[in-house]
Structures are given as C-alpha cells and as structure tokens.
Amino acid sequence: RQDAGNMVASASPDQLLRVGMQGQMILAPLTRGGNLPFRRLCADFGMRVGVGEMVFARMLLNDDKKEKARLRRAANEGLFGVQIATNDVEEGVRAVALAAEAGADWVDLNCGCPIYEATRRGLGSALLRKPDRLATLVRGISERSVLPLTVKVRTASVGDDVNVRQVVAELRKAGAAAVTVHGRTAEQRYSKAADWGVIAAVVGDGVDAGSEVPIIGNGDVQEWYEARRRLEETGVHAVMVGRAALTKPWMFDEFDRSKAWEPDVAERVAVWRKLACYMKEHFRDDARGKAKAWYFLPWHIDFLSRYQPYPPSEWEVPSRQSPLIQTRRAFPPDLPPLDRLLSHPSKEAHELIAHSLWDATSDAEALFALQQAAEAPGLFSRLAAAQQENMAGDAGPGEVE
C-alpha cells in the first residue's frame, strides 16, 4: 500500500488524468446541455469524468460572467474538465490558469466544434485545416500550462479530406495529455454514422509509435453495450457520450453495472424533477432565477422526452449493423395520457412539463400535476396545433457536441 501511495504521489498530472479516465464513460462538452445542474445529475448516476460547456477564452479573459460561470464544478463531480476555444497561445495559457483557480482537473482544447460562431473566428474545427499550426498552439499552451491539456478533434474540417491521423500524430508530439476523436467530419454534423474504423486506426497508430497518449472515442454511443463494444473492439482508452446522456442521464450507472435501467413513468418524473430542483438551487428559486433556468430546463425536457428502452436482448445485434442513436423509433400510438405527454415532441408540452416540475414540492405532487394536465380535455389537440405552427423554420435543439 505504501509503494502504491508513493507511485501516486510521484505521478505527473498527465499520468493521473490518464489513470482516472481509463475505461470510463465520459460526459462530452455539450453546448447548453453541459450546465452544472445537469452534470450534477449525471454524477448522481455514476458519472466519474465530465467536461463542462465550451468556454470562449477571449470572452473569459474579458471577464464575461456567462463564461466565468462555466468554470464552476458541481460538488459531487469526480474529474472535471473545462473546454476552451482559442487559437492563441497567450490567451490559452491565461484561460488555463483561470480554470485551475476555479478547481478544474484539466483543460480541453476544442478543435471539433463545427458551428459558425466558432469557425468564423478561426476556432473549433477550423483549427484542423492546418495541423502544423495546431501543433504549435498545443505545444505553446501545454508547455506553460498548470493543468494537463487534452484536445478534442473531428476526423476532418471540410469535405472528405480526412486528416485526423496526421493531426493526432502531431498532437502526440506537441504534448497533448489525451486526444478525443469524434468520428465524423465537421461538415457531416450528425448526418452520417460515426466512423469508428478511423478511430481504431488512430489508436493503432499510437500503438505502433509507442505512444502513451490516450485516445478517447466519441460518436453514436447510446447504450451501455455499444460503449462496452467500442472499448473492446477499438482499444480506445475511454468512450465519450453526449446526446445519449441528455436523453437518459442514468446511462453512466448502466455502463458501470453492464445492466439497463428501464424507469417507469413515476421514476422518470422523479429524475426530471431532480434536475429542476438542481436548477432551482443553482439559479435561485425566484423570478430572476427561473428566467435564467428557463433557457435550459424546457430544452432538457426536449431530450429527456425522447427516452425509449433498447433492451440488449432485442437491440444488441441490430446495434452492430447501425448505431441505435441514428434509429428513429416512433412511440406506440396507444400510450396512456401521461406517457403520451412525457414523450410529446412539442415545445408547448416541454414548457408545461417544466412548469409542473418547477412548481411541485415533491415527486408525488409533480406526478399528480402532470397526470391531471395529461387528462385535461383537448390537451393533445392543442399541442398538435401548436406544434404544427412551430414546425416551419424550426431547427430543433441543434448541435450539442
């Protein structure tokens, strides 16, 4: 035991991070979704490693309140990473220092975000266009960083010019503590299945080079058995999940136990209400706090309402043919009223549910209020009409990872 303790004491921050990440299911940095209350909920369900929402380093250094708030960690979080977007060494070094002061365990450099808000500034996936310049940026930050620096990339920035193997080779030499590979190009968004063959090739390159830099695989993992299979078949150090966790934050516990949890209606309402309660605590239970929380809570209900069980006895084999997260299953047409409400795709339903969760003083009260609402005459006709009005020009929740 003493020898083990000495080994831990002498390990570098990079080595400790690698050990902490090994074999884990990691929560991805999620735009809007990776807020502190949601990460707290995931940690309740066994999440040991997670990353917060992307922070624009320049805005953070200009003392932007929203960016500073994204540095906070939940009290129950294990390893916590802050993801930054920057293309400047000095800016990156200073942002890492602020993340360290806030209590982060490591910082991740975003080189995968495809949204215009990032790429128009030469950030996110735009950094993949010039691997040499990206390597210089990573080297410059990592050499002066007080925390380990990881990097999240996609397989390519534009078109079908997949250059991720070259990019990762440069990042290994530049001092990256780990690299996460999202198995799609920036242009693909979610339009095609993630390419885990490319991710496996990146892992193989590292083995051939004798590199200890871990590769984390990301893309199209919805169920615990898919995550286990990706770990075994590709040799990745860990698996990162995003959209699936938004739909069922208990997936981390499923992964740990290698066993599915299929919550009934009351159990789902309890989970959803817990998120609402965490938002009350974080933003405050007053009019101003509710207004802040409302940017997040109905949006989360949109994802939570998509939950459907995929038991391995029925879906493990099909998942080998096509990722389950790409499967569009219709809900049964004969659902009871409350189930129908909780799975309804309209924004009005999500608002109704969010208000019921926020106002309830107990799980039982929330369940009763939602049951009453679901059984109100004409509710689903009104929701259908409102949804029809909103469909024109509605882009949905958008890019989250």
Short mmCIF file of N, CA, C and O in Angstrom, two decimals, residues 271-339:
data_model
loop_
_atom_site.label_atom_id
_atom_site.label_comp_id
_atom_site.label_asym_id
_atom_site.label_seq_id
_atom_site.Cartn_x
_atom_site.Cartn_y
_atom_site.Cartn_z
N VAL A 271 -36.65 11.74 -11.75
CA VAL A 271 -35.35 12.14 -12.30
C VAL A 271 -35.46 13.54 -12.89
O VAL A 271 -34.61 14.41 -12.64
N TRP A 272 -36.50 13.78 -13.65
CA TRP A 272 -36.67 15.09 -14.29
C TRP A 272 -36.85 16.19 -13.23
O TRP A 272 -36.31 17.29 -13.38
N ARG A 273 -37.60 15.87 -12.20
CA ARG A 273 -37.81 16.88 -11.15
C ARG A 273 -36.50 17.16 -10.40
O ARG A 273 -36.26 18.30 -9.98
N LYS A 274 -35.68 16.14 -10.24
CA LYS A 274 -34.40 16.37 -9.57
C LYS A 274 -33.58 17.40 -10.34
O LYS A 274 -32.94 18.28 -9.76
N LEU A 275 -33.60 17.30 -11.67
CA LEU A 275 -32.89 18.29 -12.48
C LEU A 275 -33.47 19.68 -12.25
O LEU A 275 -32.72 20.66 -12.10
N ALA A 276 -34.80 19.78 -12.20
CA ALA A 276 -35.43 21.07 -11.94
C ALA A 276 -35.03 21.62 -10.57
O ALA A 276 -34.75 22.82 -10.43
N CYS A 277 -34.96 20.74 -9.58
CA CYS A 277 -34.54 21.17 -8.23
C CYS A 277 -33.09 21.64 -8.22
O CYS A 277 -32.75 22.64 -7.56
N TYR A 278 -32.25 20.95 -8.94
CA TYR A 278 -30.85 21.38 -9.02
C TYR A 278 -30.74 22.74 -9.71
O TYR A 278 -29.87 23.56 -9.36
N MET A 279 -31.61 22.98 -10.69
CA MET A 279 -31.59 24.30 -11.34
C MET A 279 -32.11 25.38 -10.39
O MET A 279 -31.60 26.51 -10.39
N LYS A 280 -33.08 25.04 -9.57
CA LYS A 280 -33.55 25.99 -8.56
C LYS A 280 -32.42 26.38 -7.62
O LYS A 280 -32.24 27.55 -7.28
N GLU A 281 -31.66 25.39 -7.17
CA GLU A 281 -30.55 25.66 -6.26
C GLU A 281 -29.47 26.49 -6.94
O GLU A 281 -28.89 27.40 -6.33
N HIS A 282 -29.20 26.18 -8.19
CA HIS A 282 -28.10 26.84 -8.90
C HIS A 282 -28.45 28.26 -9.31
O HIS A 282 -27.63 29.18 -9.13
N PHE A 283 -29.66 28.45 -9.84
CA PHE A 283 -30.05 29.77 -10.36
C PHE A 283 -30.87 30.60 -9.37
O PHE A 283 -31.06 31.79 -9.58
N ARG A 284 -31.38 29.94 -8.32
CA ARG A 284 -32.23 30.52 -7.27
C ARG A 284 -33.71 30.37 -7.62
O ARG A 284 -34.11 30.45 -8.77
N ASP A 285 -34.49 30.20 -6.56
CA ASP A 285 -35.93 29.97 -6.69
C ASP A 285 -36.67 31.30 -6.57
O ASP A 285 -37.41 31.54 -5.61
N ASP A 286 -36.43 32.16 -7.55
CA ASP A 286 -37.17 33.42 -7.63
C ASP A 286 -37.40 33.72 -9.11
O ASP A 286 -37.01 32.94 -9.98
N ALA A 287 -38.06 34.83 -9.39
CA ALA A 287 -38.42 35.14 -10.77
C ALA A 287 -37.19 35.25 -11.67
O ALA A 287 -37.17 34.74 -12.80
N ARG A 288 -36.15 35.89 -11.16
CA ARG A 288 -34.93 36.06 -11.97
C ARG A 288 -34.25 34.72 -12.19
O ARG A 288 -33.77 34.41 -13.29
N GLY A 289 -34.19 33.91 -11.13
CA GLY A 289 -33.56 32.59 -11.25
C GLY A 289 -34.32 31.69 -12.21
O GLY A 289 -33.72 30.96 -13.00
N LYS A 290 -35.65 31.76 -12.14
CA LYS A 290 -36.46 30.93 -13.04
C LYS A 290 -36.24 31.35 -14.50
O LYS A 290 -36.16 30.50 -15.40
N ALA A 291 -36.12 32.65 -14.72
CA ALA A 291 -35.89 33.13 -16.09
C ALA A 291 -34.56 32.60 -16.63
O ALA A 291 -34.46 32.21 -17.80
N LYS A 292 -33.54 32.56 -15.78
CA LYS A 292 -32.25 32.02 -16.20
C LYS A 292 -32.35 30.51 -16.46
O LYS A 292 -31.83 30.00 -17.45
N ALA A 293 -33.03 29.82 -15.57
CA ALA A 293 -33.17 28.37 -15.70
C ALA A 293 -33.96 28.00 -16.94
O ALA A 293 -33.74 26.93 -17.52
N TRP A 294 -34.87 28.89 -17.37
CA TRP A 294 -35.75 28.55 -18.49
C TRP A 294 -35.02 28.50 -19.83
O TRP A 294 -35.56 27.96 -20.79
N TYR A 295 -33.82 29.02 -19.88
CA TYR A 295 -33.00 28.84 -21.09
C TYR A 295 -32.61 27.38 -21.23
O TYR A 295 -32.38 26.89 -22.34
N PHE A 296 -32.57 26.66 -20.10
CA PHE A 296 -32.09 25.28 -20.08
C PHE A 296 -33.18 24.24 -19.89
O PHE A 296 -33.21 23.23 -20.59
N LEU A 297 -34.09 24.44 -18.92
CA LEU A 297 -34.96 23.35 -18.48
C LEU A 297 -35.90 22.82 -19.58
O LEU A 297 -35.91 21.60 -19.82
N PRO A 298 -36.68 23.65 -20.27
CA PRO A 298 -37.53 23.08 -21.34
C PRO A 298 -36.70 22.44 -22.45
O PRO A 298 -37.14 21.45 -23.05
N TRP A 299 -35.52 22.98 -22.70
CA TRP A 299 -34.61 22.40 -23.69
C TRP A 299 -34.21 20.99 -23.27
O TRP A 299 -34.17 20.07 -24.09
N HIS A 300 -33.91 20.81 -21.99
CA HIS A 300 -33.58 19.48 -21.48
C HIS A 300 -34.77 18.54 -21.58
O HIS A 300 -34.59 17.34 -21.89
N ILE A 301 -35.96 19.05 -21.31
CA ILE A 301 -37.15 18.20 -21.41
C ILE A 301 -37.29 17.67 -22.84
O ILE A 301 -37.72 16.53 -23.06
N ASP A 302 -36.94 18.48 -23.83
CA ASP A 302 -36.98 18.03 -25.23
C ASP A 302 -36.18 16.75 -25.40
O ASP A 302 -36.65 15.79 -26.03
N PHE A 303 -34.99 16.69 -24.83
CA PHE A 303 -34.17 15.48 -24.95
C PHE A 303 -34.68 14.36 -24.05
O PHE A 303 -34.77 13.20 -24.47
N LEU A 304 -35.01 14.68 -22.81
CA LEU A 304 -35.48 13.65 -21.88
C LEU A 304 -36.74 12.97 -22.39
O LEU A 304 -36.95 11.76 -22.16
N SER A 305 -37.58 13.71 -23.10
CA SER A 305 -38.84 13.16 -23.59
C SER A 305 -38.64 12.14 -24.71
O SER A 305 -39.59 11.44 -25.08
N ARG A 306 -37.44 12.04 -25.24
CA ARG A 306 -37.16 11.10 -26.33
C ARG A 306 -36.82 9.69 -25.84
O ARG A 306 -36.60 8.78 -26.64
N TYR A 307 -36.72 9.53 -24.54
CA TYR A 307 -36.29 8.23 -24.00
C TYR A 307 -37.21 7.09 -24.41
O TYR A 307 -38.43 7.17 -24.30
N GLN A 308 -36.58 6.02 -24.89
CA GLN A 308 -37.24 4.73 -25.10
C GLN A 308 -36.22 3.64 -24.73
O GLN A 308 -35.03 3.80 -25.01
N PRO A 309 -36.67 2.56 -24.11
CA PRO A 309 -35.72 1.49 -23.76
C PRO A 309 -35.28 0.70 -24.99
O PRO A 309 -36.05 0.50 -25.93
N TYR A 310 -34.02 0.29 -24.96
CA TYR A 310 -33.45 -0.56 -26.02
C TYR A 310 -32.80 -1.78 -25.35
O TYR A 310 -31.57 -1.84 -25.25
N PRO A 311 -33.59 -2.72 -24.86
CA PRO A 311 -33.01 -3.86 -24.15
C PRO A 311 -32.05 -4.63 -25.04
O PRO A 311 -32.34 -4.84 -26.23
N PRO A 312 -30.92 -5.06 -24.49
CA PRO A 312 -29.92 -5.75 -25.31
C PRO A 312 -30.43 -7.04 -25.95
O PRO A 312 -29.96 -7.42 -27.02
N SER A 313 -31.38 -7.69 -25.31
CA SER A 313 -31.91 -8.93 -25.88
C SER A 313 -32.54 -8.69 -27.25
O SER A 313 -32.58 -9.58 -28.10
N GLU A 314 -33.04 -7.48 -27.48
CA GLU A 314 -33.67 -7.14 -28.75
C GLU A 314 -32.78 -6.29 -29.65
O GLU A 314 -32.87 -6.38 -30.88
N TRP A 315 -31.90 -5.48 -29.06
CA TRP A 315 -31.25 -4.43 -29.83
C TRP A 315 -29.73 -4.56 -29.93
O TRP A 315 -29.11 -3.82 -30.71
N GLU A 316 -29.11 -5.45 -29.18
CA GLU A 316 -27.65 -5.55 -29.26
C GLU A 316 -27.19 -5.95 -30.66
O GLU A 316 -26.25 -5.35 -31.21
N VAL A 317 -27.85 -6.94 -31.26
CA VAL A 317 -27.46 -7.38 -32.61
C VAL A 317 -27.73 -6.29 -33.64
O VAL A 317 -26.84 -5.95 -34.43
N PRO A 318 -28.93 -5.67 -33.67
CA PRO A 318 -29.14 -4.57 -34.62
C PRO A 318 -28.17 -3.41 -34.45
O PRO A 318 -27.81 -2.75 -35.43
N SER A 319 -27.71 -3.18 -33.21
CA SER A 319 -26.78 -2.07 -32.97
C SER A 319 -25.44 -2.28 -33.66
O SER A 319 -24.69 -1.32 -33.89
N ARG A 320 -25.13 -3.52 -33.99
CA ARG A 320 -23.88 -3.81 -34.71
C ARG A 320 -23.99 -3.43 -36.19
O ARG A 320 -22.98 -3.21 -36.85
N GLN A 321 -25.22 -3.38 -36.69
CA GLN A 321 -25.44 -3.03 -38.09
C GLN A 321 -25.55 -1.53 -38.28
O GLN A 321 -25.07 -0.98 -39.28
N SER A 322 -26.19 -0.86 -37.35
CA SER A 322 -26.40 0.58 -37.45
C SER A 322 -26.52 1.15 -36.04
O SER A 322 -27.19 0.56 -35.18
N PRO A 323 -25.88 2.30 -35.76
CA PRO A 323 -25.95 2.88 -34.41
C PRO A 323 -27.39 3.15 -34.00
O PRO A 323 -28.18 3.70 -34.78
N LEU A 324 -27.72 2.78 -32.79
CA LEU A 324 -29.10 2.94 -32.33
C LEU A 324 -29.51 4.40 -32.24
O LEU A 324 -30.69 4.73 -32.38
N ILE A 325 -28.56 5.28 -31.99
CA ILE A 325 -28.89 6.70 -31.85
C ILE A 325 -29.36 7.29 -33.18
O ILE A 325 -30.01 8.33 -33.22
N GLN A 326 -29.04 6.59 -34.28
CA GLN A 326 -29.50 7.02 -35.60
C GLN A 326 -30.86 6.41 -35.94
O GLN A 326 -31.45 6.73 -36.97
N THR A 327 -31.34 5.52 -35.08
CA THR A 327 -32.63 4.86 -35.32
C THR A 327 -33.77 5.78 -34.89
O THR A 327 -33.75 6.33 -33.79
N ARG A 328 -34.74 5.96 -35.73
CA ARG A 328 -35.90 6.80 -35.42
C ARG A 328 -37.09 5.90 -35.12
O ARG A 328 -37.78 5.44 -36.02
N ARG A 329 -37.31 5.62 -33.85
CA ARG A 329 -38.44 4.78 -33.46
C ARG A 329 -39.63 5.65 -33.09
O ARG A 329 -39.50 6.56 -32.27
N ALA A 330 -40.77 5.37 -33.69
CA ALA A 330 -41.99 6.07 -33.31
C ALA A 330 -42.51 5.52 -31.99
O ALA A 330 -42.38 4.32 -31.71
N PHE A 331 -43.07 6.39 -31.17
CA PHE A 331 -43.69 5.92 -29.93
C PHE A 331 -44.99 5.20 -30.28
O PHE A 331 -45.66 5.54 -31.26
N PRO A 332 -45.37 4.19 -29.49
CA PRO A 332 -46.63 3.48 -29.75
C PRO A 332 -47.81 4.45 -29.77
O PRO A 332 -47.85 5.40 -28.96
N PRO A 333 -48.77 4.25 -30.64
CA PRO A 333 -49.90 5.20 -30.75
C PRO A 333 -50.90 5.12 -29.61
O PRO A 333 -51.71 6.02 -29.42
N ASP A 334 -50.86 4.03 -28.84
CA ASP A 334 -51.87 3.81 -27.81
C ASP A 334 -51.33 4.04 -26.40
O ASP A 334 -51.76 3.40 -25.43
N LEU A 335 -50.39 4.97 -26.24
CA LEU A 335 -49.83 5.25 -24.92
C LEU A 335 -50.88 5.85 -24.00
O LEU A 335 -51.77 6.59 -24.45
N PRO A 336 -50.81 5.57 -22.69
CA PRO A 336 -51.67 6.25 -21.73
C PRO A 336 -51.40 7.75 -21.77
O PRO A 336 -50.32 8.19 -22.19
N PRO A 337 -52.36 8.58 -21.33
CA PRO A 337 -52.22 10.04 -21.44
C PRO A 337 -50.91 10.59 -20.86
O PRO A 337 -50.26 11.43 -21.49
N LEU A 338 -50.50 10.14 -19.68
CA LEU A 338 -49.29 10.70 -19.07
C LEU A 338 -48.05 10.31 -19.87
O LEU A 338 -47.17 11.15 -20.11
N ASP A 339 -47.96 9.06 -20.27
CA ASP A 339 -46.83 8.65 -21.11
C ASP A 339 -46.80 9.46 -22.41
O ASP A 339 -45.73 9.84 -22.91
#
